């Protein structure tokens, strides 16, 4: 086999065919590929991925499966459930750059909200649901602040697998709940928070054999690695100085670290960029641990307007710490007001993203202000979810006369004279 499961510190190995999410000692697992063998079979290089035209089941794939050799080299295409996820745009914006004080030539925003169900989760979901099929699982589950449930619902439908999603009562944006219901998955609203839902999912895996598609599932992270590789491909493999993105359950932080570590091993890049992970102040256990030299992770009761990252006990913490070490990374926390202001800028630039995604831009502003990120640096920010995921947040902001960038609608009579007043 070219791939196996390996515990992240003690290096215990397990077969890919085993259904497991932690080692016997409780450590998290990586999916590890034998790159020597992969390299013997494929001529992995920058040019290889630049020239390759990838197809899955007769459809052009691009995106996640463009990197199949480094994601799941041996999986038979017949198992693959794909909606051509990935292939997302890398935007430039004069408006956002000048608000930040960065050069428009050196600042990019990768919009993962342009995936099939409107968030980066689809990148992980295509791989994890493919493995669920390969492992002949009978039902799939997840705990979710919304986007994972939307993604699971769509992919479970395509895979014809029954799905159950657990979402915390009162903390999931309306666009995301709508998707879970519409795609037809069983939706359980739990009288608790995301961390309660996550704990239940882990228990359900052990006791009820329900296959979890949360980011504790290491195959999810294999798919999410491709966000980084796709950006590098779009930049002609020129490594930026910084990648900046939001952190909640810390799946992306972990996946992005692994993507860069592997790209370096494979000589696709010759230096490591730095990470800046942004949390909401009210949901910032990773930020606090970082400030404390990662001596311990203190779980907390999370509260923030950015409900996607309202998480107080991130399950991928050990992998995320490793990723920060690999990338000499930093962590910052931003207030809900800072998130909303950055969101108003990102939205009014005609790009738009959900609140958690805009923590990226709020954090960038703060780090530039502190001098940690310099105006000459090349920065790639990642927008994780679509603007339409949380319409209520937008309406609340713009109907509120006290918010600084509010753009409230005006009511007029049906006459041209009334219209004239606004031209
Ligand atoms: N941004 C968005 C839009 C998200 O939905 C999430 C996580 C994150 C950022 C944080 O990413 O967990 O990899 O650090 N959403 C999960 C969910 C938890 O259930 O949809 P992370």
Short mmCIF file of C-alpha atoms and ligand atoms in Angstrom, two decimals:
data_model
loop_
_atom_site.label_atom_id
_atom_site.label_comp_id
_atom_site.label_asym_id
_atom_site.label_seq_id
_atom_site.Cartn_x
_atom_site.Cartn_y
_atom_site.Cartn_z
CA UNK A 1 0.00 0.00 0.00
CA UNK A 2 1.19 3.50 -0.80
CA UNK A 3 -0.76 5.07 2.09
CA UNK A 4 -1.41 4.31 5.74
CA UNK A 5 -2.60 5.89 8.98
CA UNK A 6 0.09 7.07 11.39
CA UNK A 7 -0.24 8.67 14.82
CA UNK A 8 1.20 12.16 14.76
CA UNK A 9 3.79 11.92 17.56
CA UNK A 10 4.39 8.29 18.48
CA UNK A 11 4.32 7.13 14.84
CA UNK A 12 2.12 4.06 15.39
CA UNK A 13 0.93 2.71 12.07
CA UNK A 14 -2.45 1.33 11.05
CA UNK A 15 -3.85 0.13 7.76
CA UNK A 16 -5.98 2.48 5.70
CA UNK A 17 -8.64 -0.22 5.66
CA UNK A 18 -9.19 0.13 9.41
CA UNK A 19 -12.03 2.40 10.53
CA UNK A 20 -10.29 4.50 13.16
CA UNK A 21 -9.75 8.15 14.01
CA UNK A 22 -7.22 7.99 16.82
CA UNK A 23 -4.37 5.67 17.73
CA UNK A 24 -4.76 3.22 20.63
CA UNK A 25 -3.15 5.83 22.89
CA UNK A 26 -5.64 8.48 21.75
CA UNK A 27 -3.31 10.45 19.47
CA UNK A 28 -4.65 11.97 16.26
CA UNK A 29 -3.85 10.22 12.99
CA UNK A 30 -2.34 11.45 9.73
CA UNK A 31 -2.88 9.83 6.38
CA UNK A 32 0.70 9.27 5.23
CA UNK A 33 1.68 8.46 1.65
CA UNK A 34 4.89 6.79 0.52
CA UNK A 35 6.12 9.61 -1.69
CA UNK A 36 9.14 7.61 -2.92
CA UNK A 37 6.72 5.11 -4.40
CA UNK A 38 4.42 7.87 -5.67
CA UNK A 39 7.40 9.54 -7.36
CA UNK A 40 8.40 6.28 -9.04
CA UNK A 41 4.95 5.97 -10.54
CA UNK A 42 4.31 9.62 -11.47
CA UNK A 43 6.74 12.34 -12.48
CA UNK A 44 5.72 14.69 -9.65
CA UNK A 45 7.02 18.19 -10.32
CA UNK A 46 5.79 21.75 -10.64
CA UNK A 47 5.46 21.26 -14.40
CA UNK A 48 3.59 17.96 -13.96
CA UNK A 49 0.72 19.66 -12.12
CA UNK A 50 0.85 22.75 -14.37
CA UNK A 51 0.46 20.64 -17.53
CA UNK A 52 -1.76 17.85 -16.25
CA UNK A 53 -5.37 17.65 -17.49
CA UNK A 54 -7.21 15.65 -14.86
CA UNK A 55 -10.44 13.70 -15.26
CA UNK A 56 -12.58 11.73 -12.86
CA UNK A 57 -15.20 9.40 -14.31
CA UNK A 58 -15.12 11.11 -17.68
CA UNK A 59 -15.52 14.65 -16.26
CA UNK A 60 -12.73 17.22 -16.10
CA UNK A 61 -11.89 17.41 -12.41
CA UNK A 62 -9.22 19.99 -11.66
CA UNK A 63 -9.42 21.08 -8.03
CA UNK A 64 -9.00 18.43 -5.36
CA UNK A 65 -8.58 15.43 -7.66
CA UNK A 66 -6.05 17.26 -9.80
CA UNK A 67 -3.70 16.31 -6.96
CA UNK A 68 -4.96 12.74 -6.59
CA UNK A 69 -1.39 11.38 -6.54
CA UNK A 70 -0.74 13.31 -3.30
CA UNK A 71 -4.22 13.01 -1.78
CA UNK A 72 -5.29 9.40 -2.25
CA UNK A 73 -3.00 7.85 -4.88
CA UNK A 74 -4.47 4.36 -4.90
CA UNK A 75 -8.20 4.92 -4.65
CA UNK A 76 -10.11 3.54 -7.62
CA UNK A 77 -11.97 6.30 -9.50
CA UNK A 78 -15.20 4.28 -9.22
CA UNK A 79 -15.39 5.15 -5.52
CA UNK A 80 -14.92 8.87 -6.02
CA UNK A 81 -17.88 11.12 -5.25
CA UNK A 82 -16.95 14.50 -6.68
CA UNK A 83 -18.72 17.69 -7.63
CA UNK A 84 -15.60 19.22 -9.21
CA UNK A 85 -14.81 20.97 -5.93
CA UNK A 86 -11.96 23.44 -5.84
CA UNK A 87 -10.92 25.46 -8.91
CA UNK A 88 -11.82 28.56 -6.89
CA UNK A 89 -10.80 32.10 -7.82
CA UNK A 90 -7.80 33.96 -6.48
CA UNK A 91 -8.98 37.57 -6.31
CA UNK A 92 -7.14 40.84 -6.19
CA UNK A 93 -8.89 43.92 -4.87
CA UNK A 94 -7.68 47.50 -4.94
CA UNK A 95 -10.37 48.50 -2.46
CA UNK A 96 -9.45 45.90 0.16
CA UNK A 97 -5.69 46.32 -0.38
CA UNK A 98 -5.84 50.06 0.13
CA UNK A 99 -8.02 49.66 3.26
CA UNK A 100 -5.33 47.30 4.58
CA UNK A 101 -2.38 49.39 3.44
CA UNK A 102 -1.01 46.59 1.26
CA UNK A 103 0.11 46.69 -2.35
CA UNK A 104 -2.67 45.41 -4.64
CA UNK A 105 -0.01 43.43 -6.57
CA UNK A 106 0.99 41.45 -3.52
CA UNK A 107 -2.32 40.72 -1.85
CA UNK A 108 -4.66 37.89 -2.90
CA UNK A 109 -7.89 36.44 -1.59
CA UNK A 110 -8.64 32.79 -2.34
CA UNK A 111 -12.40 32.38 -2.29
CA UNK A 112 -13.32 28.96 -0.97
CA UNK A 113 -16.93 30.13 -0.72
CA UNK A 114 -17.09 29.35 -4.44
CA UNK A 115 -17.18 25.61 -3.86
CA UNK A 116 -20.29 23.54 -4.77
CA UNK A 117 -22.03 24.05 -1.40
CA UNK A 118 -20.43 27.41 -0.68
CA UNK A 119 -17.53 26.56 1.62
CA UNK A 120 -14.11 24.89 1.75
CA UNK A 121 -15.70 21.87 3.44
CA UNK A 122 -16.46 20.36 0.03
CA UNK A 123 -12.73 19.85 -0.55
CA UNK A 124 -12.51 17.60 2.47
CA UNK A 125 -15.93 16.08 2.01
CA UNK A 126 -15.24 14.66 -1.47
CA UNK A 127 -12.31 12.66 -0.07
CA UNK A 128 -13.90 11.60 3.22
CA UNK A 129 -17.17 10.45 1.64
CA UNK A 130 -15.19 8.57 -1.00
CA UNK A 131 -13.40 6.72 1.81
CA UNK A 132 -16.72 6.12 3.60
CA UNK A 133 -17.87 4.31 0.46
CA UNK A 134 -14.58 2.46 0.10
CA UNK A 135 -14.86 1.31 3.74
CA UNK A 136 -18.49 0.24 3.12
CA UNK A 137 -19.88 2.50 5.83
CA UNK A 138 -23.66 2.47 6.25
CA UNK A 139 -24.28 6.00 7.59
CA UNK A 140 -22.36 9.25 7.88
CA UNK A 141 -22.56 11.91 10.59
CA UNK A 142 -21.07 15.19 11.70
CA UNK A 143 -21.27 17.90 14.32
CA UNK A 144 -21.38 21.27 12.68
CA UNK A 145 -21.53 25.01 13.04
CA UNK A 146 -23.31 24.79 9.67
CA UNK A 147 -21.00 24.45 6.70
CA UNK A 148 -19.94 20.87 7.31
CA UNK A 149 -23.58 19.87 7.65
CA UNK A 150 -24.46 21.56 4.34
CA UNK A 151 -21.57 19.84 2.63
CA UNK A 152 -22.23 16.44 4.18
CA UNK A 153 -25.89 16.68 3.19
CA UNK A 154 -25.08 17.29 -0.46
CA UNK A 155 -22.40 14.61 -0.71
CA UNK A 156 -24.36 11.99 1.25
CA UNK A 157 -27.23 12.52 -1.16
CA UNK A 158 -24.92 11.99 -4.14
CA UNK A 159 -23.37 8.91 -2.50
CA UNK A 160 -26.81 7.55 -1.55
CA UNK A 161 -25.71 7.21 2.06
CA UNK A 162 -28.00 8.13 4.96
CA UNK A 163 -26.67 11.17 6.83
CA UNK A 164 -27.33 12.63 10.27
CA UNK A 165 -26.05 16.07 11.22
CA UNK A 166 -25.91 17.55 14.73
CA UNK A 167 -26.12 21.32 14.96
CA UNK A 168 -26.11 23.53 18.06
CA UNK A 169 -29.43 25.22 18.82
CA UNK A 170 -29.54 28.90 17.89
CA UNK A 171 -25.97 29.08 16.58
CA UNK A 172 -26.18 28.12 12.92
CA UNK A 173 -26.73 30.66 10.13
CA UNK A 174 -29.95 30.32 8.16
CA UNK A 175 -28.30 29.64 4.77
CA UNK A 176 -26.52 26.61 6.19
CA UNK A 177 -29.54 25.06 7.94
CA UNK A 178 -31.53 25.61 4.76
CA UNK A 179 -28.99 23.60 2.79
CA UNK A 180 -28.95 20.67 5.22
CA UNK A 181 -32.76 20.49 5.10
CA UNK A 182 -32.99 20.97 1.36
CA UNK A 183 -30.38 18.37 0.43
CA UNK A 184 -32.40 15.96 2.55
CA UNK A 185 -30.21 14.92 5.45
CA UNK A 186 -31.62 14.21 8.91
CA UNK A 187 -30.95 17.35 10.95
CA UNK A 188 -30.84 17.17 14.75
CA UNK A 189 -30.84 20.47 16.62
CA UNK A 190 -28.98 19.83 19.85
CA UNK A 191 -29.73 21.73 23.02
CA UNK A 192 -26.06 22.47 23.57
CA UNK A 193 -23.10 24.07 21.78
CA UNK A 194 -20.86 22.85 18.96
CA UNK A 195 -18.44 21.27 21.41
CA UNK A 196 -21.29 19.17 22.89
CA UNK A 197 -22.24 18.06 19.37
CA UNK A 198 -18.62 17.13 18.60
CA UNK A 199 -18.37 15.07 21.79
CA UNK A 200 -21.57 13.22 20.85
CA UNK A 201 -20.25 12.46 17.36
CA UNK A 202 -17.04 10.96 18.75
CA UNK A 203 -19.07 8.82 21.13
CA UNK A 204 -21.47 7.81 18.34
CA UNK A 205 -18.51 6.61 16.30
CA UNK A 206 -17.32 4.34 19.10
CA UNK A 207 -20.72 3.10 20.28
CA UNK A 208 -22.98 3.29 17.21
CA UNK A 209 -20.47 2.83 14.34
CA UNK A 210 -21.66 6.03 12.67
CA UNK A 211 -18.90 7.28 10.37
CA UNK A 212 -17.93 10.90 11.22
CA UNK A 213 -17.10 13.36 8.45
CA UNK A 214 -15.77 16.05 10.77
CA UNK A 215 -12.18 17.20 10.46
CA UNK A 216 -11.20 14.61 13.10
CA UNK A 217 -11.49 12.35 10.06
CA UNK A 218 -7.96 12.55 8.60
CA UNK A 219 -9.21 12.05 5.03
CA UNK A 220 -11.05 15.37 5.24
CA UNK A 221 -7.71 17.08 5.78
CA UNK A 222 -6.18 15.34 2.76
CA UNK A 223 -8.74 17.11 0.57
CA UNK A 224 -8.25 20.45 2.28
CA UNK A 225 -4.50 20.34 1.58
CA UNK A 226 -5.34 21.13 -2.03
CA UNK A 227 -6.39 24.69 -1.14
CA UNK A 228 -2.73 25.49 -0.61
CA UNK A 229 -1.45 23.57 -3.65
CA UNK A 230 -4.04 25.17 -5.89
CA UNK A 231 -2.99 28.64 -4.71
CA UNK A 232 0.67 27.79 -5.32
CA UNK A 233 -0.22 26.54 -8.80
CA UNK A 234 -2.13 29.76 -9.47
CA UNK A 235 0.94 31.73 -8.34
CA UNK A 236 3.26 29.71 -10.56
CA UNK A 237 4.61 27.97 -7.42
CA UNK A 238 5.95 31.28 -6.07
CA UNK A 239 5.69 31.02 -2.31
CA UNK A 240 3.98 34.00 -0.63
CA UNK A 241 5.32 35.38 2.64
CA UNK A 242 2.07 34.70 4.49
CA UNK A 243 -1.04 32.57 4.42
CA UNK A 244 -3.73 34.02 6.66
CA UNK A 245 -7.04 32.32 7.51
CA UNK A 246 -9.56 31.76 10.31
CA UNK A 247 -9.20 29.02 12.92
CA UNK A 248 -12.10 27.19 14.60
CA UNK A 249 -11.77 23.43 14.93
CA UNK A 250 -8.30 23.93 13.38
CA UNK A 251 -8.76 21.50 10.51
CA UNK A 252 -7.52 23.95 7.91
CA UNK A 253 -4.54 24.99 10.02
CA UNK A 254 -3.59 21.31 10.26
CA UNK A 255 -4.24 20.51 6.61
CA UNK A 256 -2.42 23.58 5.31
CA UNK A 257 0.63 22.77 7.45
CA UNK A 258 0.71 19.23 6.06
CA UNK A 259 0.30 20.52 2.50
CA UNK A 260 3.32 22.78 2.82
CA UNK A 261 5.43 20.23 4.65
CA UNK A 262 4.75 17.73 1.87
CA UNK A 263 5.31 20.30 -0.91
CA UNK A 264 8.69 21.04 0.64
CA UNK A 265 9.53 17.31 0.89
CA UNK A 266 8.55 16.88 -2.77
CA UNK A 267 10.66 19.91 -3.77
CA UNK A 268 7.63 21.70 -5.17
CA UNK A 269 8.63 24.67 -3.00
CA UNK A 270 12.02 25.68 -1.64
CA UNK A 271 10.97 27.66 1.42
CA UNK A 272 8.16 27.66 3.94
CA UNK A 273 5.75 30.60 4.12
CA UNK A 274 4.43 31.77 7.49
CA UNK A 275 0.93 31.20 8.86
CA UNK A 276 -1.27 33.73 10.60
CA UNK A 277 -4.32 32.03 12.14
CA UNK A 278 -7.15 34.33 13.20
CA UNK A 279 -9.71 33.57 15.89
CA UNK A 280 -12.68 35.51 17.20
CA UNK A 281 -11.91 36.95 20.66
CA UNK A 282 -14.90 35.17 22.18
CA UNK A 283 -13.78 31.82 20.78
CA UNK A 284 -10.02 31.94 21.06
CA UNK A 285 -8.60 28.91 22.92
CA UNK A 286 -5.88 28.50 20.27
CA UNK A 287 -4.86 32.16 20.53
CA UNK A 288 -4.59 31.87 24.32
CA UNK A 289 -2.58 28.65 24.08
CA UNK A 290 -0.25 30.35 21.56
CA UNK A 291 0.27 33.24 23.97
CA UNK A 292 1.18 30.67 26.58
CA UNK A 293 3.79 28.94 24.36
CA UNK A 294 1.38 26.06 23.77
CA UNK A 295 1.80 24.78 27.31
CA UNK A 296 -1.85 23.77 27.39
CA UNK A 297 -5.17 24.17 25.63
CA UNK A 298 -7.86 25.49 27.94
CA UNK A 299 -11.34 24.71 26.64
CA UNK A 300 -13.75 27.60 26.83
CA UNK A 301 -17.42 28.51 26.37
CA UNK A 302 -17.39 30.14 22.95
CA UNK A 303 -19.36 33.22 21.90
CA UNK A 304 -19.03 35.21 18.67
CA UNK A 305 -21.11 36.61 15.84
CA UNK A 306 -18.96 34.50 13.49
CA UNK A 307 -20.93 31.34 14.30
CA UNK A 308 -18.84 29.17 11.95
CA UNK A 309 -15.89 29.51 14.33
CA UNK A 310 -17.84 29.50 17.59
CA UNK A 311 -15.78 26.62 18.96
CA UNK A 312 -14.23 26.32 22.41
CA UNK A 313 -12.52 22.90 22.24
CA UNK A 314 -10.80 22.45 18.85
CA UNK A 315 -10.25 18.76 18.12
CA UNK A 316 -7.26 19.27 15.83
CA UNK A 317 -5.22 21.26 18.36
CA UNK A 318 -2.10 18.99 18.37
CA UNK A 319 -1.89 19.00 14.57
CA UNK A 320 -2.39 22.77 14.50
CA UNK A 321 0.45 23.33 16.97
CA UNK A 322 2.67 21.23 14.71
CA UNK A 323 1.62 23.30 11.67
CA UNK A 324 2.52 26.53 13.46
CA UNK A 325 5.94 25.12 14.32
CA UNK A 326 6.56 24.13 10.71
CA UNK A 327 5.60 27.59 9.46
CA UNK A 328 6.90 29.80 12.26
CA UNK A 329 3.26 30.81 12.52
CA UNK A 330 1.42 33.30 14.65
CA UNK A 331 -2.11 33.51 16.04
CA UNK A 332 -4.21 36.65 16.48
CA UNK A 333 -7.67 37.33 17.89
CA UNK A 334 -10.16 39.92 16.66
CA UNK A 335 -13.36 41.35 18.13
CA UNK A 336 -16.79 40.90 16.56
CA UNK A 337 -16.77 44.63 15.71
CA UNK A 338 -13.48 44.19 13.83
CA UNK A 339 -14.92 41.18 11.98
CA UNK A 340 -18.04 43.10 10.97
CA UNK A 341 -16.08 46.09 9.75
CA UNK A 342 -13.76 43.90 7.68
CA UNK A 343 -16.82 42.08 6.34
CA UNK A 344 -18.40 45.35 5.26
CA UNK A 345 -15.19 46.14 3.32
CA UNK A 346 -14.90 42.67 1.75
CA UNK A 347 -18.60 42.74 0.81
CA UNK A 348 -18.55 46.27 -0.58
CA UNK A 349 -15.56 45.35 -2.75
CA UNK A 350 -18.01 43.10 -4.62
CA UNK A 351 -16.34 39.92 -3.36
CA UNK A 352 -18.23 39.15 -0.17
CA UNK A 353 -17.91 36.34 2.33
CA UNK A 354 -19.49 35.11 5.54
CA UNK A 355 -18.42 36.59 8.90
CA UNK A 356 -15.91 33.87 9.92
CA UNK A 357 -14.13 34.28 6.58
CA UNK A 358 -13.77 37.98 7.16
CA UNK A 359 -11.88 37.34 10.40
CA UNK A 360 -9.03 36.74 7.92
CA UNK A 361 -9.14 40.34 6.71
CA UNK A 362 -9.80 41.78 10.18
CA UNK A 363 -6.79 39.86 11.52
CA UNK A 364 -4.64 41.02 8.65
CA UNK A 365 -5.51 44.65 9.40
CA UNK A 366 -4.57 44.12 13.03
CA UNK A 367 -1.28 42.37 12.25
CA UNK A 368 -0.28 45.09 9.77
CA UNK A 369 -1.11 47.65 12.46
CA UNK A 370 1.18 45.82 14.89
CA UNK A 371 3.97 45.65 12.29
CA UNK A 372 4.00 41.83 12.30
CA UNK A 373 2.99 41.74 8.64
CA UNK A 374 4.80 44.36 6.53
CA UNK A 375 3.31 46.34 3.67
CA UNK A 376 5.94 44.89 1.31
CA UNK A 377 4.98 41.28 2.16
CA UNK A 378 3.10 39.05 -0.25
CA UNK A 379 -0.03 37.83 1.51
CA UNK A 380 -2.66 35.26 0.56
CA UNK A 381 -5.84 35.42 2.63
CA UNK A 382 -8.38 32.65 2.54
CA UNK A 383 -12.11 33.34 2.50
CA UNK A 384 -13.69 30.15 3.75
CA UNK A 385 -17.43 30.62 3.14
CA UNK A 386 -19.91 32.31 0.80
CA UNK A 387 -21.60 35.67 1.50
CA UNK A 388 -25.06 34.06 1.22
CA UNK A 389 -24.45 31.64 4.07
CA UNK A 390 -25.41 34.23 6.70
CA UNK A 391 -27.84 36.77 5.19
CA UNK A 392 -29.28 37.68 8.61
CA UNK A 393 -25.93 39.08 9.71
CA UNK A 394 -25.85 41.32 6.63
CA UNK A 395 -29.40 42.59 7.09
CA UNK A 396 -28.81 43.29 10.78
CA UNK A 397 -25.66 45.24 9.96
CA UNK A 398 -27.10 47.38 7.18
CA UNK A 399 -30.44 48.13 8.84
CA UNK A 400 -28.64 49.34 11.94
CA UNK A 401 -28.13 53.09 11.63
CA UNK A 402 -25.26 53.12 14.12
CA UNK A 403 -22.94 50.76 12.25
CA UNK A 404 -20.21 52.74 10.47
CA UNK A 405 -20.53 51.31 6.95
CA UNK A 406 -24.28 50.65 6.94
CA UNK A 407 -26.00 50.80 3.56
CA UNK A 408 -29.66 50.70 4.51
CA UNK A 409 -32.33 50.60 1.80
CA UNK A 410 -34.66 53.59 1.24
CA UNK A 411 -38.41 53.35 0.76
CA UNK A 412 -39.87 55.51 -1.99
CA UNK A 413 -43.22 56.12 -3.70
CA UNK A 414 -43.62 54.74 -7.22
CA UNK A 415 -42.77 58.03 -8.95
CA UNK A 416 -39.87 59.18 -11.08
CA UNK A 417 -39.48 62.34 -8.96
CA UNK A 418 -38.83 60.22 -5.94
CA UNK A 419 -36.24 58.20 -7.88
CA UNK A 420 -34.56 61.41 -9.06
CA UNK A 421 -33.67 62.32 -5.50
CA UNK A 422 -31.24 59.41 -5.43
CA UNK A 423 -29.47 59.89 -8.74
N1 LIG B 1 -14.61 29.34 8.23
C1 LIG B 1 -15.81 28.76 8.00
C2 LIG B 1 -16.74 29.42 7.04
C3 LIG B 1 -16.14 27.55 8.65
O1 LIG B 1 -17.32 26.99 8.41
C4 LIG B 1 -15.23 26.99 9.57
C5 LIG B 1 -15.55 25.76 10.28
C6 LIG B 1 -14.01 27.64 9.76
C7 LIG B 1 -13.74 28.80 9.07
C8 LIG B 1 -12.98 27.10 10.67
O2 LIG B 1 -12.25 26.09 10.06
O3 LIG B 1 -12.48 24.31 11.76
O4 LIG B 1 -10.82 24.15 9.92
O5 LIG B 1 -10.50 25.77 11.78
N2 LIG B 1 -16.68 25.22 10.27
C9 LIG B 1 -17.01 23.91 10.84
C10 LIG B 1 -18.40 23.49 10.47
C11 LIG B 1 -16.63 23.71 12.22
O6 LIG B 1 -19.01 22.69 11.20
O7 LIG B 1 -18.89 23.90 9.43
P1 LIG B 1 -11.45 25.00 10.94
#
